[in-house]
Tab-separated table of C-alpha atoms in Angstrom:
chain	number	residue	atom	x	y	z
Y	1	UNK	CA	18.130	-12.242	-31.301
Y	2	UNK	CA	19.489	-9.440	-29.446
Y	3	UNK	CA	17.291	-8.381	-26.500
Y	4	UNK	CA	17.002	-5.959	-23.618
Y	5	UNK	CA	15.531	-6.081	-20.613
Y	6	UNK	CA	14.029	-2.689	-18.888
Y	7	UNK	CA	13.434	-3.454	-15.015
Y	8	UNK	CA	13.159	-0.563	-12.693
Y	9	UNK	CA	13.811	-2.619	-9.652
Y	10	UNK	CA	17.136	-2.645	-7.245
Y	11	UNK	CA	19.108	-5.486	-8.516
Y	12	UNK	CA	18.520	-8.701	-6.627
Y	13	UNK	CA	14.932	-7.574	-5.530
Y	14	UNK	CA	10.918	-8.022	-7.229
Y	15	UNK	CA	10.713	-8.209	-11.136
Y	16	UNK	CA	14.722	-8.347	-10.790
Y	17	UNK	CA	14.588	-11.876	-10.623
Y	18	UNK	CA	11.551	-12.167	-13.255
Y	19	UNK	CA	14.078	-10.398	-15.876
Y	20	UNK	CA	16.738	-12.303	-14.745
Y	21	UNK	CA	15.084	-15.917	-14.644
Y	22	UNK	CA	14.264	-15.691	-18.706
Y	23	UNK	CA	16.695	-13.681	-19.660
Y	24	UNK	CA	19.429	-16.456	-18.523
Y	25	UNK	CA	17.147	-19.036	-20.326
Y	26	UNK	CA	17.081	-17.264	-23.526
Y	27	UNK	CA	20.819	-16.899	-23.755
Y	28	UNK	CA	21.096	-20.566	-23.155
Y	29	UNK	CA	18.741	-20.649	-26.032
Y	30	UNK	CA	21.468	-18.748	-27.921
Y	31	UNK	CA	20.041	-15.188	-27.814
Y	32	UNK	CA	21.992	-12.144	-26.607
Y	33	UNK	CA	20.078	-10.353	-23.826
Y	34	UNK	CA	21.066	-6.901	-21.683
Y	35	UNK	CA	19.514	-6.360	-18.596
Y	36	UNK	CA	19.141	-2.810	-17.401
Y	37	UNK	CA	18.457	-2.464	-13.836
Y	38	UNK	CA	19.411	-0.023	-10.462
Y	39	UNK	CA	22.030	-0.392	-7.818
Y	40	UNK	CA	21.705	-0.692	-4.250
Y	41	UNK	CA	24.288	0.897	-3.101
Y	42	UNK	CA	26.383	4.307	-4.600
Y	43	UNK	CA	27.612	3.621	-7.748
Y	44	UNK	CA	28.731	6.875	-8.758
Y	45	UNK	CA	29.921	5.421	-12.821
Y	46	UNK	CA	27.877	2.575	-12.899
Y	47	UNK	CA	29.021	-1.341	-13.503
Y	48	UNK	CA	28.448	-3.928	-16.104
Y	49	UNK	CA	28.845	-7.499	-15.355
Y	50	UNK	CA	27.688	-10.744	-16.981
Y	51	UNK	CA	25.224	-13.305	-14.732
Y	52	UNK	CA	25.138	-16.759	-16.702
Y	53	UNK	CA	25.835	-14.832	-19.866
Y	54	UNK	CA	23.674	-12.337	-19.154
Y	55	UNK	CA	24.974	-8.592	-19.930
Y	56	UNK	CA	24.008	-6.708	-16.540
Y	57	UNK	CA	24.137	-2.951	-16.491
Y	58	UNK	CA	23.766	-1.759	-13.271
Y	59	UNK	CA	23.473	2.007	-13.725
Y	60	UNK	CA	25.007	4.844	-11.957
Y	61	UNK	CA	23.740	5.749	-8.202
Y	62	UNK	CA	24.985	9.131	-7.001
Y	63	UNK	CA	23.018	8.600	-3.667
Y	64	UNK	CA	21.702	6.155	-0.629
Y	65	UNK	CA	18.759	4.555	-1.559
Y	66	UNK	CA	15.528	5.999	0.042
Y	67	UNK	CA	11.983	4.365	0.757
Y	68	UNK	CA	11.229	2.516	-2.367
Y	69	UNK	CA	12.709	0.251	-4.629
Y	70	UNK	CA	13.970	2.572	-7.925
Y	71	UNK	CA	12.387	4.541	-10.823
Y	72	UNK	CA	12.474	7.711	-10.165
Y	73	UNK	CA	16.052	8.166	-9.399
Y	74	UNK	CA	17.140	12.016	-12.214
Y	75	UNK	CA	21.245	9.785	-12.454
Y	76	UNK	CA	19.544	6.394	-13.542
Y	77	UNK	CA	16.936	8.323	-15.586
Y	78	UNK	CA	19.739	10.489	-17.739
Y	79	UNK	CA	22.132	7.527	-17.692
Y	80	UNK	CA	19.591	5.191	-19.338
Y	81	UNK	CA	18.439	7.474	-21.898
Y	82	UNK	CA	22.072	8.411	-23.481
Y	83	UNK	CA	22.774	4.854	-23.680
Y	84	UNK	CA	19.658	4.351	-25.559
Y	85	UNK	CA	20.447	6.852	-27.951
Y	86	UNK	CA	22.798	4.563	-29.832
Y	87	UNK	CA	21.748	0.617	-29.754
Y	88	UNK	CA	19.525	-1.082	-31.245
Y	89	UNK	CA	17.977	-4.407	-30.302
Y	90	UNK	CA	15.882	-6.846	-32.005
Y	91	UNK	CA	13.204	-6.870	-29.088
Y	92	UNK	CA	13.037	-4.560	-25.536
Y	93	UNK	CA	10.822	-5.585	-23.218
Y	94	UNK	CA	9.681	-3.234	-20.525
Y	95	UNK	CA	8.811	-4.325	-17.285
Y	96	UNK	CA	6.367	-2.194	-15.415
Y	97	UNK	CA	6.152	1.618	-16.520
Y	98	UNK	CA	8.440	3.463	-14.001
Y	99	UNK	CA	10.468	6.161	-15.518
Y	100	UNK	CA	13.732	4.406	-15.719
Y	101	UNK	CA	12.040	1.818	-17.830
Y	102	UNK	CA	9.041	4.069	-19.201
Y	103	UNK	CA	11.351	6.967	-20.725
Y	104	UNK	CA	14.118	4.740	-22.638
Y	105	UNK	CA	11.208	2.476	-24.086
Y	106	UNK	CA	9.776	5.204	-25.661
Y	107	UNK	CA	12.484	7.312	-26.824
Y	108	UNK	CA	13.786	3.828	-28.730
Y	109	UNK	CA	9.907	3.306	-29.504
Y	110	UNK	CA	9.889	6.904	-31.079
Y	111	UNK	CA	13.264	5.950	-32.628
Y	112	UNK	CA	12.074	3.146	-34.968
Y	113	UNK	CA	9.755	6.019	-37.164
Y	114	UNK	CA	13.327	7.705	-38.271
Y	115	UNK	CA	16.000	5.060	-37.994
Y	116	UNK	CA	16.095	2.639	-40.791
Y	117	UNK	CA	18.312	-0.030	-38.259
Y	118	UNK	CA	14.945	0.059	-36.075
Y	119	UNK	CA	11.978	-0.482	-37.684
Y	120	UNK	CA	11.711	-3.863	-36.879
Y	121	UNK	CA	12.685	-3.519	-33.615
Y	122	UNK	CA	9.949	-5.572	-31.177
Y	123	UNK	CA	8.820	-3.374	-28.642
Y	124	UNK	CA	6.802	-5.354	-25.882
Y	125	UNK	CA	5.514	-4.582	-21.901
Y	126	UNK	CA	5.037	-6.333	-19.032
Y	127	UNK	CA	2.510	-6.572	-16.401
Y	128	UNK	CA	3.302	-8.146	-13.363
Y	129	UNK	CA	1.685	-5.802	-10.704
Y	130	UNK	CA	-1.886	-3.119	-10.275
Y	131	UNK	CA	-0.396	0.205	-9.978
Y	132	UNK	CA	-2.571	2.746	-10.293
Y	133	UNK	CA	-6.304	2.903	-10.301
Y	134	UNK	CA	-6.441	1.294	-6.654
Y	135	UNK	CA	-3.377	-0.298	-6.854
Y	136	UNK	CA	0.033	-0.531	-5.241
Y	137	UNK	CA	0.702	3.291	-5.553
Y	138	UNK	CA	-2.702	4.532	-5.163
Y	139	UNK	CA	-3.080	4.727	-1.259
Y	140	UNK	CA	0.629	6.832	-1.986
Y	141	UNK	CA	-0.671	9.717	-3.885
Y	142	UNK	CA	-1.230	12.817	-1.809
Y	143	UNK	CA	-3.822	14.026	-4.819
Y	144	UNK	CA	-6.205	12.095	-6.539
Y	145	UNK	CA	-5.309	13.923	-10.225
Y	146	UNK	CA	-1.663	12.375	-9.547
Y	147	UNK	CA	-3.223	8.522	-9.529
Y	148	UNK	CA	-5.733	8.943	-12.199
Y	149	UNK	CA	-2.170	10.426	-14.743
Y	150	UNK	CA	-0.175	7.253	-13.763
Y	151	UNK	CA	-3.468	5.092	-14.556
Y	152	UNK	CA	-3.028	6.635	-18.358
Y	153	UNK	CA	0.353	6.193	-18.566
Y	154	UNK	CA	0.051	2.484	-16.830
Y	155	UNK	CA	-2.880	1.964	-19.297
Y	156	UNK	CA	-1.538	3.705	-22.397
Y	157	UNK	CA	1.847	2.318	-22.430
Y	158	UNK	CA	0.476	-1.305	-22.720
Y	159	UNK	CA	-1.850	0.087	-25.416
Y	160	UNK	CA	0.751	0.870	-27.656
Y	161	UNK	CA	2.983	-1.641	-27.020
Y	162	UNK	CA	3.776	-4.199	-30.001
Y	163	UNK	CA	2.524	-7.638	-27.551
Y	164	UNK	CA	1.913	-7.282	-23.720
Y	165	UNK	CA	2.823	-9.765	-20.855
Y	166	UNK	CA	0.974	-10.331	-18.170
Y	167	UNK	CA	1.578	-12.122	-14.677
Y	168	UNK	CA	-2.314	-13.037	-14.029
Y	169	UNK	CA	-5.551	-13.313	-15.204
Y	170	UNK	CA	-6.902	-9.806	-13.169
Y	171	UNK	CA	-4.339	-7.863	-15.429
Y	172	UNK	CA	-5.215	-10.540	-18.447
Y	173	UNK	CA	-8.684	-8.955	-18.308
Y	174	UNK	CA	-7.519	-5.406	-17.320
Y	175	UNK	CA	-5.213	-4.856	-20.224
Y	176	UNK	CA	-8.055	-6.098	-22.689
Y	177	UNK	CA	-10.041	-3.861	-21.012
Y	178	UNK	CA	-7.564	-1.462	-21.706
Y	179	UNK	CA	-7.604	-2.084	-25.816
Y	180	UNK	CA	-4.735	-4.911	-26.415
Y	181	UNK	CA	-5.925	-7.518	-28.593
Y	182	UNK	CA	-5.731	-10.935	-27.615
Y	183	UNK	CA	-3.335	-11.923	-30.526
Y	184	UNK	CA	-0.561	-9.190	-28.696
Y	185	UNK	CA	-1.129	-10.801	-24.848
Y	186	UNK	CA	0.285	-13.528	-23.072
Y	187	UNK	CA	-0.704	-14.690	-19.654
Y	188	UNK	CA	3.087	-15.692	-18.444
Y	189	UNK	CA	3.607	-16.501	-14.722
Y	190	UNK	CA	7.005	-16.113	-13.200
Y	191	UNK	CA	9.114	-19.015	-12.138
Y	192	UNK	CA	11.982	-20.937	-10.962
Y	193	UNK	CA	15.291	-21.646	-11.903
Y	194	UNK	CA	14.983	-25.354	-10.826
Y	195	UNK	CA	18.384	-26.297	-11.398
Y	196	UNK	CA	19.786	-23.562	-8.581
Y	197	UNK	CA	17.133	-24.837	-6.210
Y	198	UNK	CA	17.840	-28.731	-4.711
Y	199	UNK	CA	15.041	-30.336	-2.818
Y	200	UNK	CA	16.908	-30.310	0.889
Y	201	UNK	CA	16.966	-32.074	3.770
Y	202	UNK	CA	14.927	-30.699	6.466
Y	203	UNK	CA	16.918	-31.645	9.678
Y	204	UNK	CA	20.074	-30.892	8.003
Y	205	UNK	CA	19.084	-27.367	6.680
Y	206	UNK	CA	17.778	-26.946	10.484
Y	207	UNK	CA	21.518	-28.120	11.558
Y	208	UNK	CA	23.062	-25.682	9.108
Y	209	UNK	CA	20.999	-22.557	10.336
Y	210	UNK	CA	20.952	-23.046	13.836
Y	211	UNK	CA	17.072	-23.954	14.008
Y	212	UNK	CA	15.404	-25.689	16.390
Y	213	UNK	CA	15.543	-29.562	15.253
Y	214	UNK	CA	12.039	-30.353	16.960
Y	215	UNK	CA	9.692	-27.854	16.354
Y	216	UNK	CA	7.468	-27.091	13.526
Y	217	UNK	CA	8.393	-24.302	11.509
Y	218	UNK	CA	6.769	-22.006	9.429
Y	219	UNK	CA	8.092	-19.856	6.583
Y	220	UNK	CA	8.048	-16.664	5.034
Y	221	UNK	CA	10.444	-15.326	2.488
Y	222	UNK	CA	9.665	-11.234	1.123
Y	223	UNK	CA	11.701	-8.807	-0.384
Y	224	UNK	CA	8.556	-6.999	-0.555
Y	225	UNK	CA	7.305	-7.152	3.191
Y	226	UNK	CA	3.689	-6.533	2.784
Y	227	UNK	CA	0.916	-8.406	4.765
Y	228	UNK	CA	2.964	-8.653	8.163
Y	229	UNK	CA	0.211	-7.694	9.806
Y	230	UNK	CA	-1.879	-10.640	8.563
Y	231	UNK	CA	0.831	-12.897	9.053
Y	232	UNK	CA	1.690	-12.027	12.525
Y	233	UNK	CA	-1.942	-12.476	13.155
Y	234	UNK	CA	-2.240	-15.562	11.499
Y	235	UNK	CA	0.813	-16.844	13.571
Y	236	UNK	CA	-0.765	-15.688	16.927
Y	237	UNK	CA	-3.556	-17.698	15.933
Y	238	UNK	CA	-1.299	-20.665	15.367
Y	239	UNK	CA	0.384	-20.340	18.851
Y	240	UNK	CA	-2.514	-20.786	20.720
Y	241	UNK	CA	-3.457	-24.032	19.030
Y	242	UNK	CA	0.356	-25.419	18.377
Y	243	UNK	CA	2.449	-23.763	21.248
Y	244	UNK	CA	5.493	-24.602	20.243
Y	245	UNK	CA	5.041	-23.349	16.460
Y	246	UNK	CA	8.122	-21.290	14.945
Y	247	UNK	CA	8.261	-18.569	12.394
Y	248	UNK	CA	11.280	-17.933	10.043
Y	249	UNK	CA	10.998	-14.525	8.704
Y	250	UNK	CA	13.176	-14.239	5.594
Y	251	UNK	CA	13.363	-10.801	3.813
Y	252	UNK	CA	14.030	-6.957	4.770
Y	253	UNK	CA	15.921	-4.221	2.876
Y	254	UNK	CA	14.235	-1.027	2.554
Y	255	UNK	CA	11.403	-2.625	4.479
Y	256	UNK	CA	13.205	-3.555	7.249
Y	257	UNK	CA	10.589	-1.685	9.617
Y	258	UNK	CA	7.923	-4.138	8.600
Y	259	UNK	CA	9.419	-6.666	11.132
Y	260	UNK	CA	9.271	-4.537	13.765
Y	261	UNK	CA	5.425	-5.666	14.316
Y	262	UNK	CA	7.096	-9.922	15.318
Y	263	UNK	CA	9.459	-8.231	18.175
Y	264	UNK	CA	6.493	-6.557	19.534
Y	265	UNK	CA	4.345	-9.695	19.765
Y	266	UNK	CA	6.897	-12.586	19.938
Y	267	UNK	CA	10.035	-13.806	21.313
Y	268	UNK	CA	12.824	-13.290	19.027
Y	269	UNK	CA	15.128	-16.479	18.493
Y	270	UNK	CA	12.927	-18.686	20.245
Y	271	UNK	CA	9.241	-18.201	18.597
Y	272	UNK	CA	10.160	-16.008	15.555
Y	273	UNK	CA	13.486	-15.905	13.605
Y	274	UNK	CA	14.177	-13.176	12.103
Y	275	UNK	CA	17.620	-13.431	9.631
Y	276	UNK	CA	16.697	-10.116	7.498
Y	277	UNK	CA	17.556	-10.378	3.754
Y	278	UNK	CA	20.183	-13.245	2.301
Y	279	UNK	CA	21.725	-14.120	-0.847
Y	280	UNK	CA	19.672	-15.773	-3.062
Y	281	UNK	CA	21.606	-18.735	-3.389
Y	282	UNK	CA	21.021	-19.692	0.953
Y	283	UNK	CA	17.079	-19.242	0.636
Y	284	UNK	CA	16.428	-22.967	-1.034
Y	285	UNK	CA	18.292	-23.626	2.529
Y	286	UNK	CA	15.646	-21.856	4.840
Y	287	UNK	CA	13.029	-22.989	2.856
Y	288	UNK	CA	14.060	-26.305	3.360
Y	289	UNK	CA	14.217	-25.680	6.928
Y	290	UNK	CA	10.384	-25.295	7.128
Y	291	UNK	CA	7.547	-27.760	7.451
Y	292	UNK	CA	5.004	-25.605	5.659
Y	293	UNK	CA	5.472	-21.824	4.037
Y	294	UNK	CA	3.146	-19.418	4.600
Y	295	UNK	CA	1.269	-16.862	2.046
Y	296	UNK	CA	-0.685	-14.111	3.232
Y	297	UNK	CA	-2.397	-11.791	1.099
Y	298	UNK	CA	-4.572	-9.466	2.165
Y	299	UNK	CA	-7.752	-8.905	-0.005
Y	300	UNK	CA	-7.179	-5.996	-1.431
Y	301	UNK	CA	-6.636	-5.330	-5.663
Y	302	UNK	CA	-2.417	-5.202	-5.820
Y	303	UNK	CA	-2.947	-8.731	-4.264
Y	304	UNK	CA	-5.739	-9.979	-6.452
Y	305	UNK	CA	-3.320	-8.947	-9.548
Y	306	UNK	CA	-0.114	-10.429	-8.765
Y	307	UNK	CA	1.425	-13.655	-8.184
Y	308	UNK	CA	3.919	-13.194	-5.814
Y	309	UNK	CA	7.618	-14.652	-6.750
Y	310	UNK	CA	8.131	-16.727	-3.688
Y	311	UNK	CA	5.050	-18.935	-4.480
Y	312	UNK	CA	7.427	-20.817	-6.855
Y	313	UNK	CA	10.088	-20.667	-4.586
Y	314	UNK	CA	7.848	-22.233	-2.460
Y	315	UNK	CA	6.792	-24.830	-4.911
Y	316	UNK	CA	10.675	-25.695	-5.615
Y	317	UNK	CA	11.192	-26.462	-1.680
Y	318	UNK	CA	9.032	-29.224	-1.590
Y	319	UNK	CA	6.871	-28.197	0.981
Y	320	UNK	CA	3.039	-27.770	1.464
Y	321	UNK	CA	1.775	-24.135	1.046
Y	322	UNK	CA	-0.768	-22.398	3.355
Y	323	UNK	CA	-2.054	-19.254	1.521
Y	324	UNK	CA	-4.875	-16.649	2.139
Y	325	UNK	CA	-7.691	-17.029	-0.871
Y	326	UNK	CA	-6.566	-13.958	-2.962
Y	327	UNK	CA	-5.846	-14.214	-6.892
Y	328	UNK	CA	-4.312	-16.276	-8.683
Y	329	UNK	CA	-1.824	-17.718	-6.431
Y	330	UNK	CA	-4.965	-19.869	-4.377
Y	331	UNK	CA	-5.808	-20.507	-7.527
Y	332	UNK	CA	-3.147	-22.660	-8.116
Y	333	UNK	CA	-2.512	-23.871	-5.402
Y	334	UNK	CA	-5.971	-25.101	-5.268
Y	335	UNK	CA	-5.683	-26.297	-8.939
Y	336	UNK	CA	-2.157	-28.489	-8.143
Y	337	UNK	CA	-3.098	-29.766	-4.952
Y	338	UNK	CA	-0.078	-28.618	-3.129
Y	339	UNK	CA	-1.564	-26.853	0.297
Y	340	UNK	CA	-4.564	-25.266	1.494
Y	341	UNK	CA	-5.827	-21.618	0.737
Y	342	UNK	CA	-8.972	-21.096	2.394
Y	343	UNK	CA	-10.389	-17.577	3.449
Y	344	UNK	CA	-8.905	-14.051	3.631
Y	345	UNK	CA	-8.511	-13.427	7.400
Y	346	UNK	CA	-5.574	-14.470	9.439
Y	347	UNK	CA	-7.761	-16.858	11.177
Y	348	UNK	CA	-8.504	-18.780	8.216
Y	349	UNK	CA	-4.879	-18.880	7.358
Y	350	UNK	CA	-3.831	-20.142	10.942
Y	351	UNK	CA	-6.267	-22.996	10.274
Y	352	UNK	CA	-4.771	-23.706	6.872
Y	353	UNK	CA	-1.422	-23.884	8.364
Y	354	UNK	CA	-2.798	-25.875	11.753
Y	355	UNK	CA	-4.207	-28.625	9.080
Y	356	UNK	CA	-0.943	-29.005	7.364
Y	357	UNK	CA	1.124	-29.397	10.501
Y	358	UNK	CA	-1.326	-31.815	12.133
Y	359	UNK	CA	-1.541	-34.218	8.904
Y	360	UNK	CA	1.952	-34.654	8.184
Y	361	UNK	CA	1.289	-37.535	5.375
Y	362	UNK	CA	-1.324	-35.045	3.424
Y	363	UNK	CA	0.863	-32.545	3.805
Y	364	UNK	CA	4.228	-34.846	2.626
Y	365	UNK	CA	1.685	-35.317	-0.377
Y	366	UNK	CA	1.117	-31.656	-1.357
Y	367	UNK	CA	4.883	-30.748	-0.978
Y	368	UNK	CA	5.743	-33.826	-3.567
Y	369	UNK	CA	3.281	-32.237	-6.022
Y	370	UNK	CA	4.691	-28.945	-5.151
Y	371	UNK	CA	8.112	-29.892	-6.634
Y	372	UNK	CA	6.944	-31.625	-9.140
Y	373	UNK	CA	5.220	-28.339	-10.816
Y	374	UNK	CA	8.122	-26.768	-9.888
Y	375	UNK	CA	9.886	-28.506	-12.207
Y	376	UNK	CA	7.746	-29.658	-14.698
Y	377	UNK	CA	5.090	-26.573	-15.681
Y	378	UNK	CA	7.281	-23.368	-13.700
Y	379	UNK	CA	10.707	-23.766	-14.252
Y	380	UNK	CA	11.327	-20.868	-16.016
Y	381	UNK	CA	13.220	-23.281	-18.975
Y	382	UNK	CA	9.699	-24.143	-19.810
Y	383	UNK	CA	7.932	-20.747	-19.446
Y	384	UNK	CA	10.839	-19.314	-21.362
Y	385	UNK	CA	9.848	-21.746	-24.945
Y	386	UNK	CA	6.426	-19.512	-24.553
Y	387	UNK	CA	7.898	-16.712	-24.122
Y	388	UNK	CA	10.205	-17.118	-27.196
Y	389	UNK	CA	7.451	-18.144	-29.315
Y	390	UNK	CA	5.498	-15.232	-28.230
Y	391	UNK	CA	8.198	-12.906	-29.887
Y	392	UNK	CA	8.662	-14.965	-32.605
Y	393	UNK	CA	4.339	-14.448	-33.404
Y	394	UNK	CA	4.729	-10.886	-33.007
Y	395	UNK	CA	7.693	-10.525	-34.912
Y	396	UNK	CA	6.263	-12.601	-38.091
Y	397	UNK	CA	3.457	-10.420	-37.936
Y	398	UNK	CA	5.684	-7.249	-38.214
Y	399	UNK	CA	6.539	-8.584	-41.775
């Protein structure tokens, strides 16, 4: 099959690596997939490129990226749309509704009514995060009116897709409250690759990155910084009980500012370490730096609805997880035995994490399991056969 991929993200950042981790499983699988996404830096013409025989367009970017993380951008918007005006692809999947991905879905969608070459064209959406209606962009919206339009179009776009994806079982429920029929949804987690993430040596990752060989450490990895303040609670917390605790802060971009909140409470290189953002390929490194990794979530409805990518990241390290009790993500955690997720406050995280660090064989235990899902039930190898047989339903159905 030929296939294309509609993310909205900056490349190497959020649903980026959701696109990316089954669109290089499906090409293993022998399909031919295109991955549309947004550069970080000016690109004035735009580049293509091929990741694991994936066809990467990267589309034009005329200026410095702002406060958030593409969509919206008039060059990405125009470029996407002429180029949609003359392929065709046996399925496009669109993840999330922003109008880089939004606008080319549905000028192809309106397409297929008038061109003979795509009527069978497989038009799907995914669902990974709560948008509107109290969601991620709600709090944003200077008027109300503004929050209760994207709701419609966050809504209605899943409504007429051909099959729907979704990331967890809060937007499981919300899209069929929403009118998709069971037969067009799929609950589909995100994943790992497995095979670009070695279980590591702790001492020796410490060695590598300059860490401190002794101490316990703690880790965090976020493109998406939300919930410092919960986690810089949480780790004060920790401090008082384990005084020579360590934080590894992993993460930054556009959200660089988030981190501000550990040099105002901590020491810098000696109880918090704060590296910013790193190529993907050194982060199975830090990770393997840590002791346990850390997950906090606020309780609040964006949380409740997604499952945050690093959880499997976290899984794939082979360490114990300490997680507030939000969604799906304490869920399983709870459900594979591989940490502790217990309460919502940062207190009740601190404990979490004090419990792991304090019962090293328990916590030994939970990181073993942790890998072991990693590569058994969430490398995205396995989650892509699902995903493959979902199109293959909806397609036979089309007939």
């Amino acid at each position: 099959m030929k296939i294309l991929f509609l993310n909205h993200n900056l490349i190497w950042r959020g649903t980026f690596f959701r696109c990316l981790g089954f669109a290089r499983e499906l090409v293993r699988q022998g399909d031919e997939v295109y991955l549309w996404t947004t550069a970080r830096e000016i690109d004035a013409g735009g580049s293509r490129f091929s990741i694991d025989g994936v066809k990467v367009w990267q589309t034009p970017r005329w200026r410095p990226v702002s406060g958030h993380d593409g969509g919206y951008a008039l060059v990405d918007n125009l470029a996407r749309l002429i180029r949609a005006s003359w392929n065709s692809w046996d399925v496009i999947h669109a993840f999330d509704h922003r109008p880089n991905v939004l606008l080319p879905w549905l000028w192809m969608r309106a397409r297929r009514r008038i061109a003979p070459r795509d009527r069978r064209t497989l038009f799907v959406s995914d669902w990974c995060d709560w948008w509107a209606g109290g969601g991620i962009t709600t709090a944003r919206r200077r008027f109300a009116f503004i929050d209760r339009w994207e709701q419609k179009i966050e809504e209605g776009s899943k409504r007429i897709s051909d099959g729907v994806t979704v990331i967890s079982s809060a937007l499981h429920e919300r899209a069929l409250r929403a009118g998709v029929e069971p037969n067009r949804l799929l609950t589909l987690p995100s994943g790992v690759a497995i095979e670009r993430f070695p279980a590591m040596d702790r001492d020796e990752c410490r060695k590598q990155l300059g860490l401190p060989l002794l101490a316990p450490i703690l880790g965090f990895v976020g493109f998406s910084l939300w919930d410092m303040g919960l986690l810089a609670e949480a780790f004060s917390h920790i401090k008082k009980e384990i005084p020579e605790a360590v934080l590894l802060v992993v993460g930054g971009g556009v959200e660089e500012k988030e981190k501000e909140i550990f040099r105002q409470r901590f020491q810098t290189g000696q109880d918090v370490f704060l590296p910013g953002a790193v190529p993907f390929e050194e982060i199975p490194c830090y990770l393997g730096a840590c002791d346990v990794q850390l997950l906090p979530l606020e309780n609040n409805l964006a949380n409740q609805a997604r499952i945050p990518n690093k959880l499997f990241d976290y899984y794939a390290s082979g360490r114990p997880v300490a997680a507030s009790d939000v969604g799906d993500a304490a869920a399983y955690i709870r459900e594979h035995q591989t940490g502790l997720a217990g309460g919502t406050d940062a207190l009740s995280l601190a404990e979490s994490a004090i419990n792991l660090l304090r019962n090293p064989i328990f916590a030994g235990e939970c990181g073993d399991r942790a890998r072991i899902m990693a590569e058994k039930k969430f490398a995205f190898s396995a989650l892509t056969s699902v995903l493959s047989s979902f199109y293959n339903g909806l397609m036979n159905a089309m007939i």
